[in-house]
Short mmCIF file of C-alpha atoms and ligand atoms in Angstrom, two decimals:
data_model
loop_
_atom_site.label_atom_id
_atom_site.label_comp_id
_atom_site.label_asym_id
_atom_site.label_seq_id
_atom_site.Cartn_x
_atom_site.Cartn_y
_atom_site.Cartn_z
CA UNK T 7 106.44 109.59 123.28
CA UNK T 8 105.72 108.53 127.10
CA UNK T 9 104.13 105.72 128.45
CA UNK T 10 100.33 106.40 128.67
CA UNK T 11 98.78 104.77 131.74
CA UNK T 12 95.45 105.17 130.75
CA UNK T 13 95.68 103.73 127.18
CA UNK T 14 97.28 101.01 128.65
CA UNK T 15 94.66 100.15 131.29
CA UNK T 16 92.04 100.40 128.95
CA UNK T 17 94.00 98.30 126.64
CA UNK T 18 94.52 95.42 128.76
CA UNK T 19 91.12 95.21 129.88
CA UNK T 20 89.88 95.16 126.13
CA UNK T 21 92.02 92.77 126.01
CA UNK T 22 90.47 90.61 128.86
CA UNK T 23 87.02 91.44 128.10
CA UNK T 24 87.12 90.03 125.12
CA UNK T 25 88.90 87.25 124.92
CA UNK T 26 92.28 88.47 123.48
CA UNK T 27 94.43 87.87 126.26
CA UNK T 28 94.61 86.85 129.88
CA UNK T 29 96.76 86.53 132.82
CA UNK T 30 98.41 83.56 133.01
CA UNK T 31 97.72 80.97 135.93
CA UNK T 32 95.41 84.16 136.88
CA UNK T 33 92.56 81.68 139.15
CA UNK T 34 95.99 81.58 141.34
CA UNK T 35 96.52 84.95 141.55
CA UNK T 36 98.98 84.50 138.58
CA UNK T 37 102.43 83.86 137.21
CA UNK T 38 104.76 86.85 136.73
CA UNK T 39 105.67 87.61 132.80
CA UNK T 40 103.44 85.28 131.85
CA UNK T 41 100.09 85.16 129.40
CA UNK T 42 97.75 82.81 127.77
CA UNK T 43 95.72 84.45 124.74
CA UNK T 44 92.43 83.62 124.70
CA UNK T 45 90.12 82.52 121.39
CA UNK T 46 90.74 86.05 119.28
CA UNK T 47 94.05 86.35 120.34
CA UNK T 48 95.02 83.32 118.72
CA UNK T 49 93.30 84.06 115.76
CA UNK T 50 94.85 87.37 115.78
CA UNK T 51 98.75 85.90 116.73
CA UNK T 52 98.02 83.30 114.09
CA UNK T 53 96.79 86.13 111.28
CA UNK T 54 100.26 87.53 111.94
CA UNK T 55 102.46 84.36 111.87
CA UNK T 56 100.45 83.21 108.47
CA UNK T 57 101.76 87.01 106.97
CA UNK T 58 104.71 85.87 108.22
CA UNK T 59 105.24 82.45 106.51
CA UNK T 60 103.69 83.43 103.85
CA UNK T 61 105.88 86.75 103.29
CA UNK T 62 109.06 84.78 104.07
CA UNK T 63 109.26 81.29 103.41
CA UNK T 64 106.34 80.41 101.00
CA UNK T 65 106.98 83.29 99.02
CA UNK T 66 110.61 82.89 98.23
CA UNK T 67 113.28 80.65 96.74
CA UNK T 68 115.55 81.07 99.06
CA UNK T 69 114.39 80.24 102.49
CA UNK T 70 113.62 76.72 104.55
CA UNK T 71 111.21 76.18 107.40
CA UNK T 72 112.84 74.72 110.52
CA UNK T 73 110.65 73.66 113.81
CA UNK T 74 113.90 72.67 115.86
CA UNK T 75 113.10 71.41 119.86
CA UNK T 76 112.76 73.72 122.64
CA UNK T 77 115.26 71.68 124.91
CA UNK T 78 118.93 70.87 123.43
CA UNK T 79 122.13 69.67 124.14
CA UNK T 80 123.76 71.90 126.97
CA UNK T 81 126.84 72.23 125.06
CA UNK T 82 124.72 73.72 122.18
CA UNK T 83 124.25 76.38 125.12
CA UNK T 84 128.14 76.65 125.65
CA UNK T 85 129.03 77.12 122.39
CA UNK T 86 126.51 79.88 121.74
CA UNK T 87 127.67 82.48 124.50
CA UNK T 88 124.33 82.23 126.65
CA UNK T 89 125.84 80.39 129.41
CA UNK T 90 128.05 82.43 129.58
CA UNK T 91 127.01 86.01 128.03
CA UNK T 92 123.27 85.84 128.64
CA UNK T 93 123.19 88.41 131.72
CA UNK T 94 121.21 90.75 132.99
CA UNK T 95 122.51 93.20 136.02
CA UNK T 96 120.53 92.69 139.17
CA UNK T 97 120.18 93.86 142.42
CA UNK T 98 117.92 93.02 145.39
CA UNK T 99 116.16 95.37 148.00
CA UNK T 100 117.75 93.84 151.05
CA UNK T 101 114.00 94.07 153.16
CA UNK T 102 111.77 92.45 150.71
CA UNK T 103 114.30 90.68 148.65
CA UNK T 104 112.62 91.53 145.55
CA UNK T 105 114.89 92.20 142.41
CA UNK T 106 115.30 94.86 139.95
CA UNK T 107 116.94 95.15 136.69
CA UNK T 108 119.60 97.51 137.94
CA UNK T 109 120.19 99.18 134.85
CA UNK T 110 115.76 99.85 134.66
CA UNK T 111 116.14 100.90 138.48
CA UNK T 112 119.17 103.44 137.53
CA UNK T 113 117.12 105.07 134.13
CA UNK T 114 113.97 105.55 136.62
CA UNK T 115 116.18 107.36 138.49
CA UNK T 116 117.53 109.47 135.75
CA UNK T 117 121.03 108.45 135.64
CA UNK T 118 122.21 108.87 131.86
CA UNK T 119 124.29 106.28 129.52
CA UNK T 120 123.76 103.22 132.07
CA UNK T 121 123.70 100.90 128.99
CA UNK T 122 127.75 101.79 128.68
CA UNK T 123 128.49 101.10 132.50
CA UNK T 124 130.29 98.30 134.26
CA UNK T 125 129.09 96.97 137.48
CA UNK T 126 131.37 98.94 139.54
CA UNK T 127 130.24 102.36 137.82
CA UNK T 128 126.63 101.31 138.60
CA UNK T 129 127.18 100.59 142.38
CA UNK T 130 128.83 103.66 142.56
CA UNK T 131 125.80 105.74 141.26
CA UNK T 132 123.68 103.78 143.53
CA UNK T 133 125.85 104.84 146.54
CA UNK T 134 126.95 108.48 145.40
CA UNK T 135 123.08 108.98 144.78
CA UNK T 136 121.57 106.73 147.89
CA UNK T 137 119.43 105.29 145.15
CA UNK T 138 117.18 103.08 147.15
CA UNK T 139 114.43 100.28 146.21
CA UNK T 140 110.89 101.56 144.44
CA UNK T 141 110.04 100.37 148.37
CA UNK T 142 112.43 103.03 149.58
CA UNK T 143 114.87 100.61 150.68
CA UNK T 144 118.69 99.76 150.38
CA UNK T 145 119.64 97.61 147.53
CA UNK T 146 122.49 94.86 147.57
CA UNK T 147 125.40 95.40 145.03
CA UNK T 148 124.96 94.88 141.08
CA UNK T 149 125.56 91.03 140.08
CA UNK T 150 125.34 88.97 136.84
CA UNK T 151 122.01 86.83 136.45
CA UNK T 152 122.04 84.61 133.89
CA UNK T 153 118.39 85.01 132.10
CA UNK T 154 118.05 81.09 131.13
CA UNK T 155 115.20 78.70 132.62
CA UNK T 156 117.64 75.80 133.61
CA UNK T 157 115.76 72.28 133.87
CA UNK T 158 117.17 68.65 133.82
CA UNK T 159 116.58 65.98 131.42
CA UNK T 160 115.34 62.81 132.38
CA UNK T 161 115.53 60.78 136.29
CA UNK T 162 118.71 62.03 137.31
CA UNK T 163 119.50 65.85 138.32
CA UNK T 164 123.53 66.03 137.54
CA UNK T 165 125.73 68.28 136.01
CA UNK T 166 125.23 65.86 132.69
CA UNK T 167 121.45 66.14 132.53
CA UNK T 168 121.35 70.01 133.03
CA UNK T 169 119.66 71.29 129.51
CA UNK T 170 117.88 75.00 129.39
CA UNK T 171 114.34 76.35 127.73
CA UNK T 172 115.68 78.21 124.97
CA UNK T 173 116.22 81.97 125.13
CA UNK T 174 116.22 82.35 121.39
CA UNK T 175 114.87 80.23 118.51
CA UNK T 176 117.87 80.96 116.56
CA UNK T 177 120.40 78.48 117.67
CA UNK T 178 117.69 75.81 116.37
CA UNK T 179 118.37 76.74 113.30
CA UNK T 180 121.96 76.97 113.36
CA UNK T 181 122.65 73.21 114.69
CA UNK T 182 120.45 72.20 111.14
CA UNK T 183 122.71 74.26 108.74
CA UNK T 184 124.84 71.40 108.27
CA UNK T 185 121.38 69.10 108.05
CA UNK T 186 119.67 71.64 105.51
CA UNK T 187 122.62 71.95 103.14
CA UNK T 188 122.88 68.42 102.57
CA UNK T 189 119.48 67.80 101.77
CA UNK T 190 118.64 71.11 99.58
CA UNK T 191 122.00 71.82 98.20
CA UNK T 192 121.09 75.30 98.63
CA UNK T 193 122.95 78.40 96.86
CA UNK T 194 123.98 81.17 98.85
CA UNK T 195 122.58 83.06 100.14
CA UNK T 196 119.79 81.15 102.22
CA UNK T 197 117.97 81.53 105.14
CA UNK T 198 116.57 79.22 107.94
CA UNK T 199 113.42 80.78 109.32
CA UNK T 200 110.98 79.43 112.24
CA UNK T 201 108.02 80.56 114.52
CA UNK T 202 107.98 79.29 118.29
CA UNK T 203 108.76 79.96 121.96
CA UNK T 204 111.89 81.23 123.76
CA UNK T 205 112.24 81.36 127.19
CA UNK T 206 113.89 84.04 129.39
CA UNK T 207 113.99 84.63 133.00
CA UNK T 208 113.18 88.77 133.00
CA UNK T 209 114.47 90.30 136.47
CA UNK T 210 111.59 92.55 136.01
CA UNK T 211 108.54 91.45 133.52
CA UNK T 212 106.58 94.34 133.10
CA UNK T 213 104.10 96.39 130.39
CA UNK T 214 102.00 93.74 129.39
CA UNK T 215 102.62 91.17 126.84
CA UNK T 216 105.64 93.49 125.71
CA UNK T 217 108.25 91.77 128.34
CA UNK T 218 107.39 88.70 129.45
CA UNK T 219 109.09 85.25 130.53
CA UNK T 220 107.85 83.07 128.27
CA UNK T 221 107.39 84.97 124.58
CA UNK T 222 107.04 83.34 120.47
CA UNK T 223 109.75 84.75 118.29
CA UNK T 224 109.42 84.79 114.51
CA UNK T 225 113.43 84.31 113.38
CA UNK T 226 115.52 84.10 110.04
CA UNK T 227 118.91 82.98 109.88
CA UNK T 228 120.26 84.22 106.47
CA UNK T 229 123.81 82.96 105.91
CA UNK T 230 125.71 85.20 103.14
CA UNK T 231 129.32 85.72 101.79
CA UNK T 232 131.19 87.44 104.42
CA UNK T 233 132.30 90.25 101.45
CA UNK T 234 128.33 90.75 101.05
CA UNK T 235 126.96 91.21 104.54
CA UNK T 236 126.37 94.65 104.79
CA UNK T 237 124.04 95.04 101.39
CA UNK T 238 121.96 91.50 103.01
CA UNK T 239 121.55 93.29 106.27
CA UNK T 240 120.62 96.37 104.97
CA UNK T 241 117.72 94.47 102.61
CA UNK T 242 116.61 92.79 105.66
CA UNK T 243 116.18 95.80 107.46
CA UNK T 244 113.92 97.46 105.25
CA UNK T 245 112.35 94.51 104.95
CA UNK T 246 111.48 94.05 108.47
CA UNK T 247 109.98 97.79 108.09
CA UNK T 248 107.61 96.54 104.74
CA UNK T 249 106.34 93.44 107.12
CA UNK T 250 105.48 96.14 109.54
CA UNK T 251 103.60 98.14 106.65
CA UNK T 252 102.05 94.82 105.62
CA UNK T 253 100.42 94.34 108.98
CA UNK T 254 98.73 97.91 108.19
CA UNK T 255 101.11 99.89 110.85
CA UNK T 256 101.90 103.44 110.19
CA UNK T 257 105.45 104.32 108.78
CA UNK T 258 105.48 107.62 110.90
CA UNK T 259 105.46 105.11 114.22
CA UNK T 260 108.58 103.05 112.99
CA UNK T 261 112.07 103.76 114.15
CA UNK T 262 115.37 102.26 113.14
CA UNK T 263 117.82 102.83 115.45
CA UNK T 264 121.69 101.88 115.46
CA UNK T 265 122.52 99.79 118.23
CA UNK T 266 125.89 101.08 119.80
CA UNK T 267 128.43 98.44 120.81
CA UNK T 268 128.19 98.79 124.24
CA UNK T 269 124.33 97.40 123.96
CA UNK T 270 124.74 95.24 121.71
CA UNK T 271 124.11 91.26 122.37
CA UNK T 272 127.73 89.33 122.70
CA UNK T 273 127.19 87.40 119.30
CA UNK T 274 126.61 90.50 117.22
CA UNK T 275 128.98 92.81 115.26
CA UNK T 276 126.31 95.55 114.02
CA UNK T 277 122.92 96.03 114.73
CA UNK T 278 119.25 97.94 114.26
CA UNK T 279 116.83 97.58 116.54
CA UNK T 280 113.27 98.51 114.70
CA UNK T 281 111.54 100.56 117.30
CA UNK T 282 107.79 101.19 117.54
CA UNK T 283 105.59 104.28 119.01
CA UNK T 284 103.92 101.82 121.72
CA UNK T 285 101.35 103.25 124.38
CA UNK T 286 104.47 102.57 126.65
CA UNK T 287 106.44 104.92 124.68
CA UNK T 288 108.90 104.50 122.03
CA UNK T 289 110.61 100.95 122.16
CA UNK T 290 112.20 97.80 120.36
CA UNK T 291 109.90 95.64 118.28
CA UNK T 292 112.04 93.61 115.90
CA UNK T 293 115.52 93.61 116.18
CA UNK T 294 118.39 93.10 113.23
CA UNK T 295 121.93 91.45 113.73
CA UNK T 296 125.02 90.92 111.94
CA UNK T 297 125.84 87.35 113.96
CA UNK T 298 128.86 87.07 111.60
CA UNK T 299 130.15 83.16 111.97
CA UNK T 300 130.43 83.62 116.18
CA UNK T 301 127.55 80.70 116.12
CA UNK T 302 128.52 78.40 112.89
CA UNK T 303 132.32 78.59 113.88
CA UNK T 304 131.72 78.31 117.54
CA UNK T 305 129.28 75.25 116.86
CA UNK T 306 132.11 73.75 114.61
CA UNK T 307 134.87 74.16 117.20
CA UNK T 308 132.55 72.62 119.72
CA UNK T 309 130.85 70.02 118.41
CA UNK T 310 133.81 68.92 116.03
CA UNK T 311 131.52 68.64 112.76
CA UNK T 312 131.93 71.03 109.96
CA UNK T 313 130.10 73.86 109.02
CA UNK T 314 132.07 74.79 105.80
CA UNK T 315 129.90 75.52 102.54
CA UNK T 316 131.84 75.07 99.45
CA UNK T 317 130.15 78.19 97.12
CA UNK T 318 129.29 76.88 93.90
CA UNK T 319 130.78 78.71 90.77
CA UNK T 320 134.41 79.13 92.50
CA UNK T 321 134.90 76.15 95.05
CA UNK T 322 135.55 78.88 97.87
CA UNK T 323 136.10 76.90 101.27
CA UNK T 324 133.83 79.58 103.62
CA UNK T 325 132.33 79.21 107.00
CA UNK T 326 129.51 81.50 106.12
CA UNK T 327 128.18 84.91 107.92
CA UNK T 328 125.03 85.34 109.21
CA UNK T 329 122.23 88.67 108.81
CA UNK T 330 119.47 87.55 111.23
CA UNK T 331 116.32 89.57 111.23
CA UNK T 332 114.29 88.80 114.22
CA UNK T 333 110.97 89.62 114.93
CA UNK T 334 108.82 89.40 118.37
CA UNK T 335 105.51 88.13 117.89
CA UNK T 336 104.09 89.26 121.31
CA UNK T 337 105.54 92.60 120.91
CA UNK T 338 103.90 92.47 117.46
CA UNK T 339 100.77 91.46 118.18
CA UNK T 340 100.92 94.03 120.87
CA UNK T 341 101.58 96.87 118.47
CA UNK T 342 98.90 95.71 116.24
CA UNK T 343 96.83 95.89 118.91
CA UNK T 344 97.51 98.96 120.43
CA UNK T 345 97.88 100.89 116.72
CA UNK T 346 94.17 99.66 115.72
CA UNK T 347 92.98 100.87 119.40
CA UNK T 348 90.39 103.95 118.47
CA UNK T 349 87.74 105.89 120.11
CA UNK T 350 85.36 108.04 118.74
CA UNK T 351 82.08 109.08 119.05
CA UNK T 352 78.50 107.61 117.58
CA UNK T 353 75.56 109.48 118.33
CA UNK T 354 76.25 111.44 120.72
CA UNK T 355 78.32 108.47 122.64
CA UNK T 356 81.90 107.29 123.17
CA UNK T 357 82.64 104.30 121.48
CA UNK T 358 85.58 101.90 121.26
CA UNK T 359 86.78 100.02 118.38
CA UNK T 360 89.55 97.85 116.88
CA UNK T 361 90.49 98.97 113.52
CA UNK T 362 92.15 95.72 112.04
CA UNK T 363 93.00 95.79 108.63
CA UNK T 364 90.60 92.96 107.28
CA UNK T 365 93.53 90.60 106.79
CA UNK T 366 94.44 90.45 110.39
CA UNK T 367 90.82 90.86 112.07
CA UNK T 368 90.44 88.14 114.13
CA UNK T 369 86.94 88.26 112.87
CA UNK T 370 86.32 89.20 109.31
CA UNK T 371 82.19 89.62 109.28
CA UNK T 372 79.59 89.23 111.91
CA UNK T 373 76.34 87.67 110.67
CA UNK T 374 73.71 88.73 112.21
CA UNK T 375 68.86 87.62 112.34
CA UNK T 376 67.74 91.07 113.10
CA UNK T 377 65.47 89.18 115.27
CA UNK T 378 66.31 85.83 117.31
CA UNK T 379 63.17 84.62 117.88
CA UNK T 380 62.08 84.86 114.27
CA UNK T 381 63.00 81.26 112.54
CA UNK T 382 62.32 82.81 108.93
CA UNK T 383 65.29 85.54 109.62
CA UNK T 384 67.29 82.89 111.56
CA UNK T 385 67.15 80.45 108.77
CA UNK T 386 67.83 82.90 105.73
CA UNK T 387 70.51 84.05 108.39
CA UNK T 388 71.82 81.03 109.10
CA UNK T 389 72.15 80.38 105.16
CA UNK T 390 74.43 83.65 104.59
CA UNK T 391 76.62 82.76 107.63
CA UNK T 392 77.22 79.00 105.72
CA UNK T 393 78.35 80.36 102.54
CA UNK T 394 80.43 83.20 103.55
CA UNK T 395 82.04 80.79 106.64
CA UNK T 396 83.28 78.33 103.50
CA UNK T 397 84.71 81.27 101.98
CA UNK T 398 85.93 83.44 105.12
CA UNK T 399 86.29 81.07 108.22
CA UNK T 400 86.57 83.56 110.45
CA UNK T 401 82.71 84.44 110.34
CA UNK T 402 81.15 84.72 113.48
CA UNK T 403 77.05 84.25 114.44
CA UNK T 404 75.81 86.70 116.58
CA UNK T 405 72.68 86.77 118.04
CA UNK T 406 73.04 87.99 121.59
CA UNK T 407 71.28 91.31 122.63
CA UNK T 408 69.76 93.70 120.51
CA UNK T 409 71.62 94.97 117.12
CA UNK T 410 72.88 97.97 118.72
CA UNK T 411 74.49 95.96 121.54
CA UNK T 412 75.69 93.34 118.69
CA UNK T 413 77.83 96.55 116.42
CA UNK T 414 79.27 97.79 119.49
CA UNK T 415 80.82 93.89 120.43
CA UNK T 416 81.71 93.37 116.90
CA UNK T 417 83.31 96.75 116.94
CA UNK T 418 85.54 96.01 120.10
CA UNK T 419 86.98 92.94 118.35
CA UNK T 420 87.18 94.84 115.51
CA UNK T 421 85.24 93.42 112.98
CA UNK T 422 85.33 95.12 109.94
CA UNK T 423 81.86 94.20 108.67
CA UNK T 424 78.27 93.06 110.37
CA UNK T 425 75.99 91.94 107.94
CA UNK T 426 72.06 91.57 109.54
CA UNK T 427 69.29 89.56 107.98
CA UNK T 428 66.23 91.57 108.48
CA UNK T 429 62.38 91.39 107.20
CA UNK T 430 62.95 93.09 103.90
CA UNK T 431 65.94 90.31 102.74
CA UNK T 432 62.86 87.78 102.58
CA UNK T 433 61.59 90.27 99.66
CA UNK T 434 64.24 91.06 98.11
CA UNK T 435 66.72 89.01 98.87
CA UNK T 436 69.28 91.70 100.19
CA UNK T 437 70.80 92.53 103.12
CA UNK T 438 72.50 95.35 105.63
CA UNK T 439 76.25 95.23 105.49
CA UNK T 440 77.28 97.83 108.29
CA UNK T 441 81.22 99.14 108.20
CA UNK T 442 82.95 99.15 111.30
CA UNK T 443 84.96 102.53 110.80
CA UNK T 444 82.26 104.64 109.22
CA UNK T 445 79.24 102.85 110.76
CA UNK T 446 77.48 103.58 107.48
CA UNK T 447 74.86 100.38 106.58
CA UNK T 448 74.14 99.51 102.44
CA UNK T 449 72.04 97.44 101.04
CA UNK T 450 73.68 94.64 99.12
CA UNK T 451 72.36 91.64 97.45
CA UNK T 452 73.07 88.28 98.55
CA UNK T 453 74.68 86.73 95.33
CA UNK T 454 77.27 90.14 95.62
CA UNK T 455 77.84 89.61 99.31
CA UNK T 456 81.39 87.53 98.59
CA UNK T 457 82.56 89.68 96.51
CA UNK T 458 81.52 92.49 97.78
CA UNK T 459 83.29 91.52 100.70
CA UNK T 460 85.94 90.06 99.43
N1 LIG M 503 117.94 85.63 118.19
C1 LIG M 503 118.11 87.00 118.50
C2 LIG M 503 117.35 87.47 119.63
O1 LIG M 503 116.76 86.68 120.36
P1 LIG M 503 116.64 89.63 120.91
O2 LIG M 503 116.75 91.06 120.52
O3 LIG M 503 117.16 89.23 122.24
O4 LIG M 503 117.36 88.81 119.77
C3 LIG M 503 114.46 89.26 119.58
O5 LIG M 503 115.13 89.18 120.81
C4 LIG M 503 113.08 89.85 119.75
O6 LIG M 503 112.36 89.08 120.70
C5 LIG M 503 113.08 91.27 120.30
O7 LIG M 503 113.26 92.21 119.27
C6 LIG M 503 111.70 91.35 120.93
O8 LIG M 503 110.73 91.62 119.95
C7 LIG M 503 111.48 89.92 121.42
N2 LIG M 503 111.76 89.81 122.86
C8 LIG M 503 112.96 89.67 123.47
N3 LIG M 503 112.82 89.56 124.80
C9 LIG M 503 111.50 89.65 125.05
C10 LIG M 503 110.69 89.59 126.23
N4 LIG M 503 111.23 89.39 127.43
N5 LIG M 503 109.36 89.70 126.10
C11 LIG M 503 108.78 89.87 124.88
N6 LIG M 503 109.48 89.92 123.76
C12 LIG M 503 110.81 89.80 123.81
#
């Protein structure tokens, strides 16, 4: 599958329209790889992380919630790899000075297997080929950028005070192993899991909300026997895959894929990447690593404190290994939204709609006074929209424009059901419930409304 321009464009500007998600900073003409989602796209994001929690750590024995700070110790940084294995290549057009991710720049160009080449093979294809800048200009050599947001804590800006916004949650969760097992006593195997931001300095942030510069990861860190890591990682992967299904995506647009070594990240031994049919093509969504003990041995070495687990049953001395299953919320949310992106046609005219599953539509019913000016339909309205807002939350009122106008709004946020007070529900106490995907209206009685919806 290739990227689809179009889709996109339309997309994003659904997106904007309605409230989803915006530029960032945009009243300043904007901050590169960077987006703030607006009141449904928090709703939506937050639908998704609740699946989440709820999938992962309320609904088993075996996990703990962690919400570790963003800024840590710099050694914590050391230890891991990133400061020193967190690279990107990069080169520069020498006219503008912009920069490119030279291995993006080389697959534009159609070179082949530029994931297995050093620096020196990729300067050479630049040269051999006179690959030039997307401005048509000559490009500096390949270097190593280092993707971390460096800052300093507190007044003074040494060497001591450096600290970075973290690239990954994960690390978060590994400086608390030692914290976690001491006050749960946990059997193996267990898992550390947590929702926030990571931070990551893209050369090249590009195709919406799919690589950006500041992006929420949802992340597990299940630590296993070493003996038993390959049946754990191969349960987390299809796991990953049933969250997918949860979130009402279609099997026949998810992709596992083996990582090959030469692409893998420095702390992993084995990996899957989880791809997804986006409207950019086919690409990584959710990403699966055997970390072995490269973090809890290297944090133990650094930091001097211990990070042996004594398994229960045999009084076996291990460090232990670690399956992580990693998910991407933007990229997530951003196949949620693109899968549910539909047009057909309604009376003779296109139309545009989201089709959420219920449990993720950022609004579940619209409740509508077929007439605004009418206080008998507002208040019998008005009435509905209380009890099915207890039971819901996510009810909206609408009362703006005429009904027709009012289905096709509700139908761009994809709400799955409008529900309209008109003259007859002051008779006989019924009213219209209108589905989103087949348009079709019934009557339904107010007392069966919750359920019905339900
Ligand atoms: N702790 C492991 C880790 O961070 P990763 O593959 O680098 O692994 C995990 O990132 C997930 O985070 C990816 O599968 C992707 O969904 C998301 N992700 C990574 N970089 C991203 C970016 N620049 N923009 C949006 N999402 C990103």
């Amino acid at each position: 599958m290739s990227k689809d321009v179009n889709l996109m464009e339309d997309i994003v500007s659904l997106a904007k329209r309605r409230g989803f998600i915006y530029q960032g900073s945009e009243i300043y003409g904007g901050l590169a790889g960077t987006w703030d989602y607006g009141p449904l796209g928090v709703t939506l994001k937050r639908n998704i992380t609740n699946l989440w929690w709820s999938t992962f750590v309320d609904g088993r024995e075996d996990m703990f919630g962690i919400d570790a700070a963003i800024l840590m110790n710099q050694k914590v940084w050391q230890a891991s790899g990133h400061v020193g294995g967190f690279n990107d290549p990069l080169v520069e057009d020498l006219k503008t000075k912009k920069r490119y991710r030279a291995d993006h720049l080389l697959e534009q160009n159609n070179v082949e297997n530029v994931s297995s080449m050093t620096f020196e093979q990729m300067n050479e294809v630049i040269k051999d080929r006179g690959i030039k800048s997307p401005d048509g200009n000559e490009l500096s050599d390949v270097r190593q950028f280092n993707m971390m947001f460096k800052t300093h804590v507190g007044a003074v800006e040494d060497e001591t005070s450096v600290s970075y916004l973290r690239p990954e949650t994960a690390q978060g969760m590994f400086v608390n192993f030692k914290n976690v097992v001491d006050s749960f006593y946990p059997d193996l195997p267990f898992g550390l899991a947590q929702i926030g931001k990571a931070f990551r300095n893209e050369i090249s942030p590009r195709d919406f909300i799919f690589r950006v510069r500041e992006l929420e990861q949802m992340e597990i860190e299940y630590f296993v026997h070493p003996d038993e890591w390959k049946q754990h990682f191969d349960y987390w992967l299809d796991q990953q895959k049933q969250f997918l299904l949860d979130l009402g995506l279609p099997e026949e647009k998810i992709h596992h894929v083996d990582v090959p070594e030469e692409d893998r990240a420095h702390y992993s031994k084995y990996s899957f990447d989880t791809e997804f049919d986006f409207p950019i093509g086919q690409k990584e969504l959710l990403g699966c690593a055997y970390r072995t003990d490269h973090d809890l041995a290297s944090h133990m070495k650094h930091s001097g404190k211990s990070m042996e687990y004594i398994v229960k049953g045999t009084n076996e001395k291990i460090v232990p290994h670690v399956i992580e299953p990693t998910f991407g919320l933007d990229r997530t949310f951003f196949a949620v939204l693109s899968n549910a992106y539909t047009e057909d046609e309604v009376n003779g005219e296109k139309r545009v709609y989201l089709k959420f599953p219920a449990h993720l539509a950022p609004v579940r019913v619209a409740v509508s006074p077929l007439l605004k000016n009418k206080p008998e339909l507002v208040e019998k309205a008005r009435e509905v929209y209380s009890t099915l807002k207890k039971e819901f939350g996510n009810v909206m009122w609408d009362d703006n424009g005429n009904i027709g106008k009012r289905y096709r709004r509700q139908d761009e946020i994809g709400t799955p059901y409008c529900v309209v007070i008109d003259f007859d529900t002051l008779e006989d106490n019924a009213v219209t419930v209108r589905n989103r995907d087949t348009t079709e209206q019934e009557r339904v009685n107010i007392a069966e409304l919750a359920a019905k919806l339900r």
